[in-house]
mmCIF file of the C-alpha atoms, coordinates in Angstrom:
data_MODEL
# 
_entry.id   MODEL 
# 
loop_
_atom_site.group_PDB 
_atom_site.id 
_atom_site.type_symbol 
_atom_site.label_atom_id 
_atom_site.label_alt_id 
_atom_site.label_comp_id 
_atom_site.label_asym_id 
_atom_site.label_entity_id 
_atom_site.label_seq_id 
_atom_site.pdbx_PDB_ins_code 
_atom_site.Cartn_x 
_atom_site.Cartn_y 
_atom_site.Cartn_z 
_atom_site.occupancy 
_atom_site.B_iso_or_equiv 
_atom_site.pdbx_formal_charge 
_atom_site.auth_seq_id 
_atom_site.auth_comp_id 
_atom_site.auth_asym_id 
_atom_site.auth_atom_id 
_atom_site.pdbx_PDB_model_num 
ATOM 1   C CA . MET A 1 1   ? -118.386 78.009  -90.565  1.00 0.00 ? 1   MET A CA 1 
ATOM 2   C CA . PRO A 1 2   ? -118.284 77.713  -86.555  1.00 0.00 ? 2   PRO A CA 1 
ATOM 3   C CA . VAL A 1 3   ? -117.379 73.978  -86.445  1.00 0.00 ? 3   VAL A CA 1 
ATOM 4   C CA . TYR A 1 4   ? -114.384 74.999  -88.381  1.00 0.00 ? 4   TYR A CA 1 
ATOM 5   C CA . ASN A 1 5   ? -113.651 78.298  -86.886  1.00 0.00 ? 5   ASN A CA 1 
ATOM 6   C CA . TYR A 1 6   ? -114.112 76.471  -83.670  1.00 0.00 ? 6   TYR A CA 1 
ATOM 7   C CA . VAL A 1 7   ? -111.609 73.507  -84.782  1.00 0.00 ? 7   VAL A CA 1 
ATOM 8   C CA . VAL A 1 8   ? -108.870 76.731  -85.730  1.00 0.00 ? 8   VAL A CA 1 
ATOM 9   C CA . ASN A 1 9   ? -109.247 78.426  -82.827  1.00 0.00 ? 9   ASN A CA 1 
ATOM 10  C CA . TYR A 1 10  ? -109.569 75.424  -79.942  1.00 0.00 ? 10  TYR A CA 1 
ATOM 11  C CA . ASP A 1 11  ? -107.146 76.436  -77.522  1.00 0.00 ? 11  ASP A CA 1 
ATOM 12  C CA . TYR A 1 12  ? -108.140 80.082  -77.758  1.00 0.00 ? 12  TYR A CA 1 
ATOM 13  C CA . ILE A 1 13  ? -111.687 79.322  -78.038  1.00 0.00 ? 13  ILE A CA 1 
ATOM 14  C CA . VAL A 1 14  ? -110.434 76.863  -74.221  1.00 0.00 ? 14  VAL A CA 1 
ATOM 15  C CA . GLU A 1 15  ? -108.526 78.967  -72.751  1.00 0.00 ? 15  GLU A CA 1 
ATOM 16  C CA . ASN A 1 16  ? -111.027 82.751  -73.187  1.00 0.00 ? 16  ASN A CA 1 
ATOM 17  C CA . LEU A 1 17  ? -113.898 81.826  -74.526  1.00 0.00 ? 17  LEU A CA 1 
ATOM 18  C CA . CYS A 1 18  ? -115.481 79.089  -73.165  1.00 0.00 ? 18  CYS A CA 1 
ATOM 19  C CA . GLU A 1 19  ? -117.787 80.212  -70.081  1.00 0.00 ? 19  GLU A CA 1 
ATOM 20  C CA . ASN A 1 20  ? -117.394 76.430  -68.180  1.00 0.00 ? 20  ASN A CA 1 
ATOM 21  C CA . ARG A 1 21  ? -113.384 76.892  -68.617  1.00 0.00 ? 21  ARG A CA 1 
ATOM 22  C CA . ASP A 1 22  ? -113.877 78.143  -64.188  1.00 0.00 ? 22  ASP A CA 1 
ATOM 23  C CA . LYS A 1 23  ? -115.041 74.638  -63.729  1.00 0.00 ? 23  LYS A CA 1 
ATOM 24  C CA . PRO A 1 24  ? -112.441 72.149  -65.544  1.00 0.00 ? 24  PRO A CA 1 
ATOM 25  C CA . GLU A 1 25  ? -114.754 69.048  -63.885  1.00 0.00 ? 25  GLU A CA 1 
ATOM 26  C CA . LEU A 1 26  ? -117.111 69.739  -66.488  1.00 0.00 ? 26  LEU A CA 1 
ATOM 27  C CA . SER A 1 27  ? -114.696 69.265  -69.645  1.00 0.00 ? 27  SER A CA 1 
ATOM 28  C CA . CYS A 1 28  ? -116.023 71.533  -71.776  1.00 0.00 ? 28  CYS A CA 1 
ATOM 29  C CA . ASN A 1 29  ? -113.438 72.528  -73.563  1.00 0.00 ? 29  ASN A CA 1 
ATOM 30  C CA . GLY A 1 30  ? -115.836 74.992  -75.359  1.00 0.00 ? 30  GLY A CA 1 
ATOM 31  C CA . LYS A 1 31  ? -117.972 73.489  -76.921  1.00 0.00 ? 31  LYS A CA 1 
ATOM 32  C CA . CYS A 1 32  ? -120.276 75.768  -75.125  1.00 0.00 ? 32  CYS A CA 1 
ATOM 33  C CA . PHE A 1 33  ? -119.510 78.377  -77.095  1.00 0.00 ? 33  PHE A CA 1 
ATOM 34  C CA . LEU A 1 34  ? -119.732 76.126  -80.373  1.00 0.00 ? 34  LEU A CA 1 
ATOM 35  C CA . ALA A 1 35  ? -123.105 75.246  -79.104  1.00 0.00 ? 35  ALA A CA 1 
ATOM 36  C CA . LYS A 1 36  ? -124.293 78.695  -79.155  1.00 0.00 ? 36  LYS A CA 1 
ATOM 37  C CA . GLU A 1 37  ? -122.374 79.473  -82.388  1.00 0.00 ? 37  GLU A CA 1 
ATOM 38  C CA . LEU A 1 38  ? -124.459 76.927  -83.773  1.00 0.00 ? 38  LEU A CA 1 
ATOM 39  C CA . SER A 1 39  ? -127.387 78.216  -82.408  1.00 0.00 ? 39  SER A CA 1 
ATOM 40  C CA . ASN A 1 40  ? -126.482 81.489  -84.185  1.00 0.00 ? 40  ASN A CA 1 
ATOM 41  C CA . THR A 1 41  ? -125.914 80.703  -87.278  1.00 0.00 ? 41  THR A CA 1 
ATOM 42  C CA . GLU A 1 42  ? -129.309 78.517  -87.309  1.00 0.00 ? 42  GLU A CA 1 
ATOM 43  C CA . LYS A 1 43  ? -130.695 81.862  -86.229  1.00 0.00 ? 43  LYS A CA 1 
ATOM 44  C CA . GLN A 1 44  ? -129.890 84.062  -89.135  1.00 0.00 ? 44  GLN A CA 1 
ATOM 45  C CA . SER A 1 45  ? -130.381 81.008  -92.113  1.00 0.00 ? 45  SER A CA 1 
ATOM 46  C CA . THR A 1 46  ? -133.759 80.586  -91.258  1.00 0.00 ? 46  THR A CA 1 
ATOM 47  C CA . GLN A 1 47  ? -134.301 84.745  -90.764  1.00 0.00 ? 47  GLN A CA 1 
ATOM 48  C CA . THR A 1 48  ? -132.429 85.209  -94.963  1.00 0.00 ? 48  THR A CA 1 
ATOM 49  C CA . PHE A 1 49  ? -135.023 84.867  -96.936  1.00 0.00 ? 49  PHE A CA 1 
ATOM 50  C CA . VAL A 1 50  ? -133.785 84.331  -100.746 1.00 0.00 ? 50  VAL A CA 1 
ATOM 51  C CA . LYS A 1 51  ? -135.556 86.939  -103.367 1.00 0.00 ? 51  LYS A CA 1 
ATOM 52  C CA . VAL A 1 52  ? -136.639 85.089  -106.628 1.00 0.00 ? 52  VAL A CA 1 
ATOM 53  C CA . ILE A 1 53  ? -136.932 87.371  -109.212 1.00 0.00 ? 53  ILE A CA 1 
ATOM 54  C CA . SER A 1 54  ? -138.306 85.921  -112.984 1.00 0.00 ? 54  SER A CA 1 
ATOM 55  C CA . LEU A 1 55  ? -138.854 87.629  -116.295 1.00 0.00 ? 55  LEU A CA 1 
ATOM 56  C CA . ASP A 1 56  ? -141.207 85.707  -118.995 1.00 0.00 ? 56  ASP A CA 1 
ATOM 57  C CA . ILE A 1 57  ? -140.164 86.708  -122.140 1.00 0.00 ? 57  ILE A CA 1 
ATOM 58  C CA . PHE A 1 58  ? -142.182 86.353  -125.009 1.00 0.00 ? 58  PHE A CA 1 
ATOM 59  C CA . VAL A 1 59  ? -140.296 85.808  -128.207 1.00 0.00 ? 59  VAL A CA 1 
ATOM 60  C CA . PRO A 1 60  ? -142.612 84.478  -131.595 1.00 0.00 ? 60  PRO A CA 1 
ATOM 61  C CA . ASN A 1 61  ? -141.218 82.446  -133.528 1.00 0.00 ? 61  ASN A CA 1 
ATOM 62  C CA . ASP A 1 62  ? -142.222 84.634  -137.203 1.00 0.00 ? 62  ASP A CA 1 
ATOM 63  C CA . ILE A 1 63  ? -138.851 86.876  -135.942 1.00 0.00 ? 63  ILE A CA 1 
ATOM 64  C CA . PHE A 1 64  ? -136.213 83.925  -136.859 1.00 0.00 ? 64  PHE A CA 1 
ATOM 65  C CA . SER A 1 65  ? -138.158 83.314  -140.158 1.00 0.00 ? 65  SER A CA 1 
ATOM 66  C CA . PHE A 1 66  ? -136.669 83.745  -143.085 1.00 0.00 ? 66  PHE A CA 1 
ATOM 67  C CA . ASP A 1 67  ? -138.441 82.347  -146.090 1.00 0.00 ? 67  ASP A CA 1 
ATOM 68  C CA . GLY A 1 68  ? -140.055 86.252  -147.554 1.00 0.00 ? 68  GLY A CA 1 
ATOM 69  C CA . GLY A 1 69  ? -136.237 87.389  -148.478 1.00 0.00 ? 69  GLY A CA 1 
ATOM 70  C CA . THR A 1 70  ? -135.750 83.999  -151.070 1.00 0.00 ? 70  THR A CA 1 
ATOM 71  C CA . GLU A 1 71  ? -138.933 85.448  -153.099 1.00 0.00 ? 71  GLU A CA 1 
ATOM 72  C CA . TYR A 1 72  ? -137.168 88.415  -153.717 1.00 0.00 ? 72  TYR A CA 1 
ATOM 73  C CA . ILE A 1 73  ? -133.898 86.981  -154.223 1.00 0.00 ? 73  ILE A CA 1 
ATOM 74  C CA . ASP A 1 74  ? -134.850 84.505  -156.464 1.00 0.00 ? 74  ASP A CA 1 
ATOM 75  C CA . SER A 1 75  ? -136.465 87.475  -158.675 1.00 0.00 ? 75  SER A CA 1 
ATOM 76  C CA . VAL A 1 76  ? -133.275 89.383  -159.001 1.00 0.00 ? 76  VAL A CA 1 
ATOM 77  C CA . GLN A 1 77  ? -131.549 89.070  -162.479 1.00 0.00 ? 77  GLN A CA 1 
ATOM 78  C CA . TYR A 1 78  ? -128.140 89.574  -162.748 1.00 0.00 ? 78  TYR A CA 1 
ATOM 79  C CA . ILE A 1 79  ? -126.177 91.223  -165.600 1.00 0.00 ? 79  ILE A CA 1 
ATOM 80  C CA . THR A 1 80  ? -123.050 89.514  -166.167 1.00 0.00 ? 80  THR A CA 1 
ATOM 81  C CA . GLU A 1 81  ? -121.501 91.637  -168.165 1.00 0.00 ? 81  GLU A CA 1 
ATOM 82  C CA . TYR A 1 82  ? -120.531 95.032  -168.249 1.00 0.00 ? 82  TYR A CA 1 
ATOM 83  C CA . ILE A 1 83  ? -122.286 97.932  -170.530 1.00 0.00 ? 83  ILE A CA 1 
ATOM 84  C CA . ASN A 1 84  ? -120.654 101.518 -170.890 1.00 0.00 ? 84  ASN A CA 1 
ATOM 85  C CA . LEU A 1 85  ? -123.166 103.741 -171.322 1.00 0.00 ? 85  LEU A CA 1 
ATOM 86  C CA . TYR A 1 86  ? -121.893 107.089 -170.451 1.00 0.00 ? 86  TYR A CA 1 
ATOM 87  C CA . HIS A 1 87  ? -119.525 108.846 -173.346 1.00 0.00 ? 87  HIS A CA 1 
ATOM 88  C CA . SER A 1 88  ? -117.713 112.058 -172.000 1.00 0.00 ? 88  SER A CA 1 
ATOM 89  C CA . ARG A 1 89  ? -117.209 114.820 -174.830 1.00 0.00 ? 89  ARG A CA 1 
ATOM 90  C CA . TYR A 1 90  ? -114.943 116.091 -172.763 1.00 0.00 ? 90  TYR A CA 1 
ATOM 91  C CA . ILE A 1 91  ? -112.115 113.505 -173.197 1.00 0.00 ? 91  ILE A CA 1 
ATOM 92  C CA . PHE A 1 92  ? -112.207 113.978 -177.196 1.00 0.00 ? 92  PHE A CA 1 
ATOM 93  C CA . THR A 1 93  ? -111.570 118.141 -176.453 1.00 0.00 ? 93  THR A CA 1 
ATOM 94  C CA . ILE A 1 94  ? -108.146 117.260 -174.725 1.00 0.00 ? 94  ILE A CA 1 
ATOM 95  C CA . PHE A 1 95  ? -107.016 114.652 -176.703 1.00 0.00 ? 95  PHE A CA 1 
ATOM 96  C CA . HIS A 1 96  ? -107.147 115.621 -181.017 1.00 0.00 ? 96  HIS A CA 1 
ATOM 97  C CA . PRO A 1 97  ? -104.510 116.334 -183.058 1.00 0.00 ? 97  PRO A CA 1 
ATOM 98  C CA . PRO A 1 98  ? -102.654 118.572 -183.701 1.00 0.00 ? 98  PRO A CA 1 
ATOM 99  C CA . LEU A 1 99  ? -104.404 121.262 -185.728 1.00 0.00 ? 99  LEU A CA 1 
ATOM 100 C CA . PHE A 1 100 ? -102.203 122.695 -188.479 1.00 0.00 ? 100 PHE A CA 1 
ATOM 101 C CA . SER A 1 101 ? -102.890 126.156 -189.852 1.00 0.00 ? 101 SER A CA 1 
# 
């Protein structure tokens, strides 16, 4: 990033930040500032530590095994027709022929 900063802000660096701006015969043109910034960046990059966290997870294969459920499904007998074995006596008390005396 210091190189991009140097290119974009070249005029400002040459006029204000260059250490040798009073000595035009050296034709430094801000290269001293660029060298200083590059060395600072290099020091910061060597001091940066990357933390790597690894987590090992054990997943047994039998969790994903569904073979045990098929035996139960095969043994179930399906009822194909509906059988109503419930009879209510209450309905006969409501619906009946009229009583004649």
